[in-house]
mmCIF file of C-alpha atoms in Angstrom:
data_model
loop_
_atom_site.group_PDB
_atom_site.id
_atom_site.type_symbol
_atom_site.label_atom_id
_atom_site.label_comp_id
_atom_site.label_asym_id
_atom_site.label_seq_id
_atom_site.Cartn_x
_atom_site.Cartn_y
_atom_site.Cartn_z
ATOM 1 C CA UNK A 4 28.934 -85.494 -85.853
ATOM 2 C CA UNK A 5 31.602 -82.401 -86.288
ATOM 3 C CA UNK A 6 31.351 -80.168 -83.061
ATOM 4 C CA UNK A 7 30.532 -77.321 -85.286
ATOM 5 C CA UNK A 8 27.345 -78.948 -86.443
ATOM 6 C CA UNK A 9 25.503 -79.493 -83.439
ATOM 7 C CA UNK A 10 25.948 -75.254 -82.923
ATOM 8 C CA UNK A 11 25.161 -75.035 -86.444
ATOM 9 C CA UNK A 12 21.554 -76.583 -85.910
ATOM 10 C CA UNK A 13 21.160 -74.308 -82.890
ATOM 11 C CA UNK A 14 22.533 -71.012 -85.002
ATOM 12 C CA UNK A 15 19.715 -72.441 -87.338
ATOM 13 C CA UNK A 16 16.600 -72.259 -85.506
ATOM 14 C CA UNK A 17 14.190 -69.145 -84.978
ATOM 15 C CA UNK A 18 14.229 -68.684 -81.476
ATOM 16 C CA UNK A 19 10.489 -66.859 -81.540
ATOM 17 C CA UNK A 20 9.165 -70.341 -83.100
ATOM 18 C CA UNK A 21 8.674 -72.048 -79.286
ATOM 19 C CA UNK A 22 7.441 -75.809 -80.590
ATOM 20 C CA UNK A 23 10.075 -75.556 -83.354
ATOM 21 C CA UNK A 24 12.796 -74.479 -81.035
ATOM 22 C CA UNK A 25 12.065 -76.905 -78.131
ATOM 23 C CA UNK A 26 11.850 -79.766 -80.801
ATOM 24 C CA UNK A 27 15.564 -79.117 -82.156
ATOM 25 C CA UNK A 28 17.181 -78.404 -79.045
ATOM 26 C CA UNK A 29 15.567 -82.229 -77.579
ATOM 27 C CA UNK A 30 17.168 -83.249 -80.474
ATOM 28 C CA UNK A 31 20.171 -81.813 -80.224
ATOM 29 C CA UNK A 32 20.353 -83.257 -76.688
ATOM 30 C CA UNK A 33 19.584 -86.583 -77.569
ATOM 31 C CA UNK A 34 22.245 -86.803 -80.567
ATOM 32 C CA UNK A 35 25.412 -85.559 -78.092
ATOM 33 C CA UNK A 36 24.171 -87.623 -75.646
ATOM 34 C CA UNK A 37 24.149 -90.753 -78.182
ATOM 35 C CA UNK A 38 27.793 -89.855 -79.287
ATOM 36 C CA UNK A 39 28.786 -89.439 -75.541
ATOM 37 C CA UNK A 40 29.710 -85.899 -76.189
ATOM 38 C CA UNK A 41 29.291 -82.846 -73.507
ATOM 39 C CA UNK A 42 27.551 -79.761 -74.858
ATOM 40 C CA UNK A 43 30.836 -78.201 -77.139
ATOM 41 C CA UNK A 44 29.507 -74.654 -77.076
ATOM 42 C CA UNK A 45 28.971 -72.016 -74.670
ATOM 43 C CA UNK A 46 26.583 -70.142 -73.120
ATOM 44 C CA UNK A 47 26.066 -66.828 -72.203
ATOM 45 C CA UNK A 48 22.585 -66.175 -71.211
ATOM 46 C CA UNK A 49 20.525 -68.023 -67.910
ATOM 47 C CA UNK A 50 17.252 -67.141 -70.566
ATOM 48 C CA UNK A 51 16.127 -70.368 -70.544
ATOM 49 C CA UNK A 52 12.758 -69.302 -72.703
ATOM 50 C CA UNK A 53 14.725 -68.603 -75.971
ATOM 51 C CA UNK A 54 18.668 -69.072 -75.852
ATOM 52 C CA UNK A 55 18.842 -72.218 -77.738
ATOM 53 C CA UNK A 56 21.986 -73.033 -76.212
ATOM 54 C CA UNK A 57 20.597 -73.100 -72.848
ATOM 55 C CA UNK A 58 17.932 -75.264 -73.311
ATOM 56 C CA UNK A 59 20.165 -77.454 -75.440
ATOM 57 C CA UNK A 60 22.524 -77.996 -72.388
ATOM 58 C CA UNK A 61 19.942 -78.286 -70.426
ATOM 59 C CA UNK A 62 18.086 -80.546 -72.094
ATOM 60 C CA UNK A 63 21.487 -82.722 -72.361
ATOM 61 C CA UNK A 64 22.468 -82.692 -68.551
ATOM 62 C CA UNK A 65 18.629 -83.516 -67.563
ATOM 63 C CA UNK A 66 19.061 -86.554 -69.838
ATOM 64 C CA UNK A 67 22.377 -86.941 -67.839
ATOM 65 C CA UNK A 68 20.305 -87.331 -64.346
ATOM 66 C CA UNK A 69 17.879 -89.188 -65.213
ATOM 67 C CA UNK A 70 20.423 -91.805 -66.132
ATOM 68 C CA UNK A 71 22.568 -91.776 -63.926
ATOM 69 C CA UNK A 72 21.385 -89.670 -60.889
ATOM 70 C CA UNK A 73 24.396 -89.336 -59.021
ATOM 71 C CA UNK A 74 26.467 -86.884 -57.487
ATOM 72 C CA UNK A 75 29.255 -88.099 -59.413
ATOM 73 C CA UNK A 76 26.696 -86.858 -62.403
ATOM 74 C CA UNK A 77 26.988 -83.257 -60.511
ATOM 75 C CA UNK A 78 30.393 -83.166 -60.462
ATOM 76 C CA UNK A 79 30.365 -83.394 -64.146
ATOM 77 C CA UNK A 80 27.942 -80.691 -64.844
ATOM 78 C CA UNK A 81 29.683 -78.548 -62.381
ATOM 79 C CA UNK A 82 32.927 -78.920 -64.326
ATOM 80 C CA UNK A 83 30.791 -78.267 -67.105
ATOM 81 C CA UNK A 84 29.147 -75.323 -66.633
ATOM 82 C CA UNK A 85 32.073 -73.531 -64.637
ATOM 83 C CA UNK A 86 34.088 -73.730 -67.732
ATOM 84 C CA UNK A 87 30.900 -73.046 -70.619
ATOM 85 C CA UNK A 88 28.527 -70.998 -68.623
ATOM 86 C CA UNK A 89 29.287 -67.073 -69.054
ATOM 87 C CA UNK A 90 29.778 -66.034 -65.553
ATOM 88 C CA UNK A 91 27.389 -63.202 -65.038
ATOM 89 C CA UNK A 92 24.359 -65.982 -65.708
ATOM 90 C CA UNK A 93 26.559 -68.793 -63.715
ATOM 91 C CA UNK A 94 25.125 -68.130 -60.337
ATOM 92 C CA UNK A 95 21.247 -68.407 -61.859
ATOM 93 C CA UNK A 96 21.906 -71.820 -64.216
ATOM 94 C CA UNK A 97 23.949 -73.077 -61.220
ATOM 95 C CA UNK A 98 20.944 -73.083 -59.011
ATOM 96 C CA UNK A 99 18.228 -73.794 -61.056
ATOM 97 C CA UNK A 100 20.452 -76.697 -62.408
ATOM 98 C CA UNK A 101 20.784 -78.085 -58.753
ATOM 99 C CA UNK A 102 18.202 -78.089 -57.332
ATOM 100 C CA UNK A 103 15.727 -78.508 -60.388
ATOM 101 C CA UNK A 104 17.735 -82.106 -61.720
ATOM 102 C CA UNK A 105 17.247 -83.268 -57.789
ATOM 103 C CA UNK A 106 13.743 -82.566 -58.024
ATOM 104 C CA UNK A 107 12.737 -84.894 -60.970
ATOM 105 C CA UNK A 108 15.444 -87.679 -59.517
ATOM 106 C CA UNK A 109 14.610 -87.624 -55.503
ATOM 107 C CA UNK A 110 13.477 -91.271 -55.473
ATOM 108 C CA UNK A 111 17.255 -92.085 -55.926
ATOM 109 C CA UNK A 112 18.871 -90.934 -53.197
ATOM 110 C CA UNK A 113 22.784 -92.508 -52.823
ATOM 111 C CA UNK A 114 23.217 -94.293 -49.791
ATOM 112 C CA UNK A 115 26.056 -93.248 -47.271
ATOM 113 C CA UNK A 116 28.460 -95.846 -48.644
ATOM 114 C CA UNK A 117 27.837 -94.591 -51.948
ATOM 115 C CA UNK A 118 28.484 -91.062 -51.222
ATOM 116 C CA UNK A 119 31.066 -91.219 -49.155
ATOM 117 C CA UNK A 120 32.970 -93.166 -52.446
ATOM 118 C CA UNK A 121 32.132 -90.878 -54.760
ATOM 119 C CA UNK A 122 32.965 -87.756 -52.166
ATOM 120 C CA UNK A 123 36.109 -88.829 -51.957
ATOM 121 C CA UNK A 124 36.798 -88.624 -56.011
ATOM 122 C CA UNK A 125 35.070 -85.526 -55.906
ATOM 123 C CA UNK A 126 37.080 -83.801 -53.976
ATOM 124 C CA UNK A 127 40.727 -85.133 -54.920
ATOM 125 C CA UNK A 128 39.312 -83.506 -58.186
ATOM 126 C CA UNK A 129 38.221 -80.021 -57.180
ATOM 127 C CA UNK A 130 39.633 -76.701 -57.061
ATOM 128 C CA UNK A 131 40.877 -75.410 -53.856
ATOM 129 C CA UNK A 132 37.493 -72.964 -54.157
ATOM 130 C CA UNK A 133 35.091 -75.997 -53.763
ATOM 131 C CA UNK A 134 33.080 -74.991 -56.936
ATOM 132 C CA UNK A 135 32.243 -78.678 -57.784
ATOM 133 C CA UNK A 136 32.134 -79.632 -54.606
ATOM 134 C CA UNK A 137 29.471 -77.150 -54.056
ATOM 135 C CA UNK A 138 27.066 -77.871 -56.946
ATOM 136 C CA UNK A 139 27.253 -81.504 -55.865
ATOM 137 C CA UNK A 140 26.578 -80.424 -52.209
ATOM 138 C CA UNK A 141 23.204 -79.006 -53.910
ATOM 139 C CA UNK A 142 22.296 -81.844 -55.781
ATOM 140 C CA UNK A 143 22.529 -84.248 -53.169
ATOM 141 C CA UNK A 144 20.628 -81.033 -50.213
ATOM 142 C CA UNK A 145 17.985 -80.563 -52.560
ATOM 143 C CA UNK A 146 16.881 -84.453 -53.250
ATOM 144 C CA UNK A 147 17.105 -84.626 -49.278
ATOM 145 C CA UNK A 148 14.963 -81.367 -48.903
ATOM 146 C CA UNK A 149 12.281 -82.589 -51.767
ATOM 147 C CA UNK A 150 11.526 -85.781 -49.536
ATOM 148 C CA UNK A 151 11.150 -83.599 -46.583
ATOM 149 C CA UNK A 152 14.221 -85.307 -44.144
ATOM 150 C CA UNK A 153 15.099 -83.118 -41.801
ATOM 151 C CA UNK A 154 17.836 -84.074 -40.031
ATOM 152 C CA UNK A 155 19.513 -86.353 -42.982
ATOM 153 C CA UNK A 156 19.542 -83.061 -44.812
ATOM 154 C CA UNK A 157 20.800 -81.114 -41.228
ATOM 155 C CA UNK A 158 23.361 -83.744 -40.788
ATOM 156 C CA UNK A 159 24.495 -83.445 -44.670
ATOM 157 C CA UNK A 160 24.608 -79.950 -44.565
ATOM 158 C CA UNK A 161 26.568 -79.532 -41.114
ATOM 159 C CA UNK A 162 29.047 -82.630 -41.198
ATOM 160 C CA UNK A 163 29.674 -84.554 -44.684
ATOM 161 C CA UNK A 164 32.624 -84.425 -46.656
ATOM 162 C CA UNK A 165 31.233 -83.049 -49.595
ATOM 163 C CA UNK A 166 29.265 -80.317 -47.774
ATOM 164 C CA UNK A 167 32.584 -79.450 -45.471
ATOM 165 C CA UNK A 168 34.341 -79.222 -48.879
ATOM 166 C CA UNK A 169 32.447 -76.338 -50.483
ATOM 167 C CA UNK A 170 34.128 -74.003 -48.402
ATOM 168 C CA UNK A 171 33.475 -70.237 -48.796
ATOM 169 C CA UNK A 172 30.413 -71.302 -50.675
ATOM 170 C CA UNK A 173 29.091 -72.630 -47.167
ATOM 171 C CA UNK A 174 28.318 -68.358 -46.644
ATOM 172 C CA UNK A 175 26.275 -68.791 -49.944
ATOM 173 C CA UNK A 176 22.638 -67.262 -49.279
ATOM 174 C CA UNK A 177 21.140 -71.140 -50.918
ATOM 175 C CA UNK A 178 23.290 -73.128 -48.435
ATOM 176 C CA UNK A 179 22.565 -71.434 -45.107
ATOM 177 C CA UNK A 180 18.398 -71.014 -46.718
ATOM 178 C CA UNK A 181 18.918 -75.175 -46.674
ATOM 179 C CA UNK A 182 20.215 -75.264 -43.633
ATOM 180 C CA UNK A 183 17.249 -73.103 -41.965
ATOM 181 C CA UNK A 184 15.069 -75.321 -44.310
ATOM 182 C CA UNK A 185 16.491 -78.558 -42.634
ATOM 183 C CA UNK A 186 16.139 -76.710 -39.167
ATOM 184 C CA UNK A 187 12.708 -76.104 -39.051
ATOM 185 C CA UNK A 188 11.640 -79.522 -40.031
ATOM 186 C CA UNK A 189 14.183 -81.107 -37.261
ATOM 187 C CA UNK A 190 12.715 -81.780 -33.734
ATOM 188 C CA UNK A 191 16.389 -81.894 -32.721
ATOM 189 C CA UNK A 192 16.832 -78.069 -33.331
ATOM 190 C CA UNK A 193 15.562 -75.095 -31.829
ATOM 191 C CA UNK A 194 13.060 -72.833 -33.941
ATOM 192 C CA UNK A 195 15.325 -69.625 -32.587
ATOM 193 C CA UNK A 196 18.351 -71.645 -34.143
ATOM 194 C CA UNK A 197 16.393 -71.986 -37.093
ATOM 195 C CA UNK A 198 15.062 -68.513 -36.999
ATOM 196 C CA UNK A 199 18.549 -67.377 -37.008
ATOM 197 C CA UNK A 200 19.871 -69.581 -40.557
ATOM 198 C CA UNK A 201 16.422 -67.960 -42.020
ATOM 199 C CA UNK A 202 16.723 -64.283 -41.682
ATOM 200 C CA UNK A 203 20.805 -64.639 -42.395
ATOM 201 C CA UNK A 204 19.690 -66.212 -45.924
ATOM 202 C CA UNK A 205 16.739 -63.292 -46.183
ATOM 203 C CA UNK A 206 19.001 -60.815 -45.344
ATOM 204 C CA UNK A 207 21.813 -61.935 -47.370
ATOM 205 C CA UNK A 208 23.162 -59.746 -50.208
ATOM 206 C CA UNK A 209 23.385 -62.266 -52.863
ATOM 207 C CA UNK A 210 19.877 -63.687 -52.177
ATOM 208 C CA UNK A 211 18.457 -64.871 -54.955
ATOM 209 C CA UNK A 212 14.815 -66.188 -56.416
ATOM 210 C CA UNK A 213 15.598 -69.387 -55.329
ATOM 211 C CA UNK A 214 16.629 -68.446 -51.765
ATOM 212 C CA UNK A 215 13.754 -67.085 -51.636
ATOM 213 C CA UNK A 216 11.330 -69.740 -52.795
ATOM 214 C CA UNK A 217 13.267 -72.096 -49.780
ATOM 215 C CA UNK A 218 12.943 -69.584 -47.743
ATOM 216 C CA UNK A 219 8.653 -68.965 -48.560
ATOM 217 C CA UNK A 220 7.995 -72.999 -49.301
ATOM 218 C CA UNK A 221 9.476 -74.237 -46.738
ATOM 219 C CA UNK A 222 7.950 -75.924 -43.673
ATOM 220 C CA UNK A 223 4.411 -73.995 -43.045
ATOM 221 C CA UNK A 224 6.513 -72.940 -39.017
ATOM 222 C CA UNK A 225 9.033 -71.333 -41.487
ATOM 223 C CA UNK A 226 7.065 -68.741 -43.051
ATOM 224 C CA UNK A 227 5.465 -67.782 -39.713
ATOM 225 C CA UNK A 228 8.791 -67.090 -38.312
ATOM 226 C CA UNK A 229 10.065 -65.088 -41.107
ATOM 227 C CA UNK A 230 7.087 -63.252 -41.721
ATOM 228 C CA UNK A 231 6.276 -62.595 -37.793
ATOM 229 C CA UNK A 232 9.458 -63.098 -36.283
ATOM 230 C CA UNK A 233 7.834 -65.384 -33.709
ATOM 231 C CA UNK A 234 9.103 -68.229 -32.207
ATOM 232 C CA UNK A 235 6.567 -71.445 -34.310
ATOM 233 C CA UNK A 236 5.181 -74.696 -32.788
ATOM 234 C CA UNK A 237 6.705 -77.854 -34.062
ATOM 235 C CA UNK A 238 6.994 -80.273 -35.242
ATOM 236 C CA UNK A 239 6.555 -79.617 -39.357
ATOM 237 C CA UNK A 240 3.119 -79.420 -40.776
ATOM 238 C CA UNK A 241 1.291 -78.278 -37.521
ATOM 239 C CA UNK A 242 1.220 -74.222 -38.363
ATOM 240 C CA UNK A 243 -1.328 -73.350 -41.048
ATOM 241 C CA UNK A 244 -0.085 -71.593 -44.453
ATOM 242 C CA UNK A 245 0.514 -68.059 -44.163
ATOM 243 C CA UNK A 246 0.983 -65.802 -47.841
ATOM 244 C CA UNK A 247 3.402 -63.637 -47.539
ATOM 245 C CA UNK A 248 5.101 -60.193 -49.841
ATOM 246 C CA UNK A 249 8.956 -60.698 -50.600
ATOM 247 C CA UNK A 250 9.468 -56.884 -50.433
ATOM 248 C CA UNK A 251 11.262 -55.336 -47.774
ATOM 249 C CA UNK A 252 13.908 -56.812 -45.097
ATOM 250 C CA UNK A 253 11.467 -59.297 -43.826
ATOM 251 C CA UNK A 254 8.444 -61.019 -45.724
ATOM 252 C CA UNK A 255 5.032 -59.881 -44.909
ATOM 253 C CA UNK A 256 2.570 -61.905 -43.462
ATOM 254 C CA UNK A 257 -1.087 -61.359 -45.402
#
């Protein structure tokens, strides 16, 4: 099929129909992904109710995953979206993208061998900024932080090649709410270390809804440390739930 025509079929559908929108964009997805074709169009909304463009891609790269749930797969989509994602919605698909796609694929999580192969491809590949790098850091953190372990996701996080190669993006609110996330759950780490990663991520200026959902749904100790700025029992799952109100510098416990 002519790039044009797979945009054309998007242009074509009435956005305010959901069932008849979600039904072209699936099949959309599941032509380019028959003729081994990336997404050829951009987009420039993270509205992933109604842009048909978005869910298209989406729908494509989930497809992607669930064959081949790598983070060789990541460093695709990263290259991807940092070239056909508009950059004021980058930051919002970006994470969403990440940590959503390890979510439905965490019972496939790459061995050590395997990673450290594909790291080293990634990263002869990347930018000096790390952007790939990054997104594939993500993919990989949030698989490790959907299966709840701790210190494989601290040691990821603090150590590996691929995490070490993100650079800047180490600062980013989402890495340092992972690394509070892996804290917490780690007997190996203190809860005033952890306490520390959490309210830098909380505090952070580009903290975003999904900073904040690690930061809420994390281990039950992690709430009660954010919320009361106590020092929590371990290990994980000890400390009943607490709800808690996002406004503010600190959350609230209720």
């Amino acid at each position: 099929m002519d790039s044009g025509a797979y945009a054309a079929r998007l242009d074509a559908v009435v956005s305010s129909d959901s069932r008849e929108l979600d039904r072209v964009c699936e099949e959309v997805a599941e032509t380019l992904r028959r003729d081994d074709v990336e997404p050829p169009f951009d987009v420039n909304s993270a509205d992933f109710a109604t842009d048909p463009y978005l869910i298209c891609a989406d729908r494509y790269w989930r497809l992607r995953f669930l064959e081949r749930p790598t983070i060789l797969t990541a460093a695709a989509c990263a290259a991807w979206l940092g070239t056909r994602v508009a950059r004021e919605a980058r930051t919002e698909v970006l994470e969403k993208w990440a940590l959503g796609y390890a979510f439905i694929t965490k019972d496939n999580v790459e061995s050590p061998l395997e990673l450290s192969r594909a790291t080293e491809e990634i990263v002869s590949r990347d930018a000096p900024a790390g952007d790939v790098a990054y997104f594939a850091t993500l993919y990989h953190a949030g698989k490790l932080r959907s299966d709840f372990h701790f210190d494989e996701l601290h040691q990821f996080l603090d150590a590996s090649l691929l995490a070490l190669a993100a650079g800047a993006h180490r600062q980013s609110a989402l890495f340092i709410a992972l690394r509070s996330f892996a804290a917490f759950g780690s007997p190996a780490i203190t809860a005033e270390h952890a306490t520390g990663l959490l309210d830098q991520a909380w505090r952070s200026a580009d903290r975003t809804r999904h900073v904040v959902d690690i930061c809420l749904n994390g281990p039950p100790s992690t709430v009660t440390a954010s919320c009361c700025g106590t020092v929590p029992p371990k290990p994980y799952a000890t400390t009943p739930a607490t709800t808690c109100s996002t406004s503010g510098s600190r959350p609230a416990c209720t």
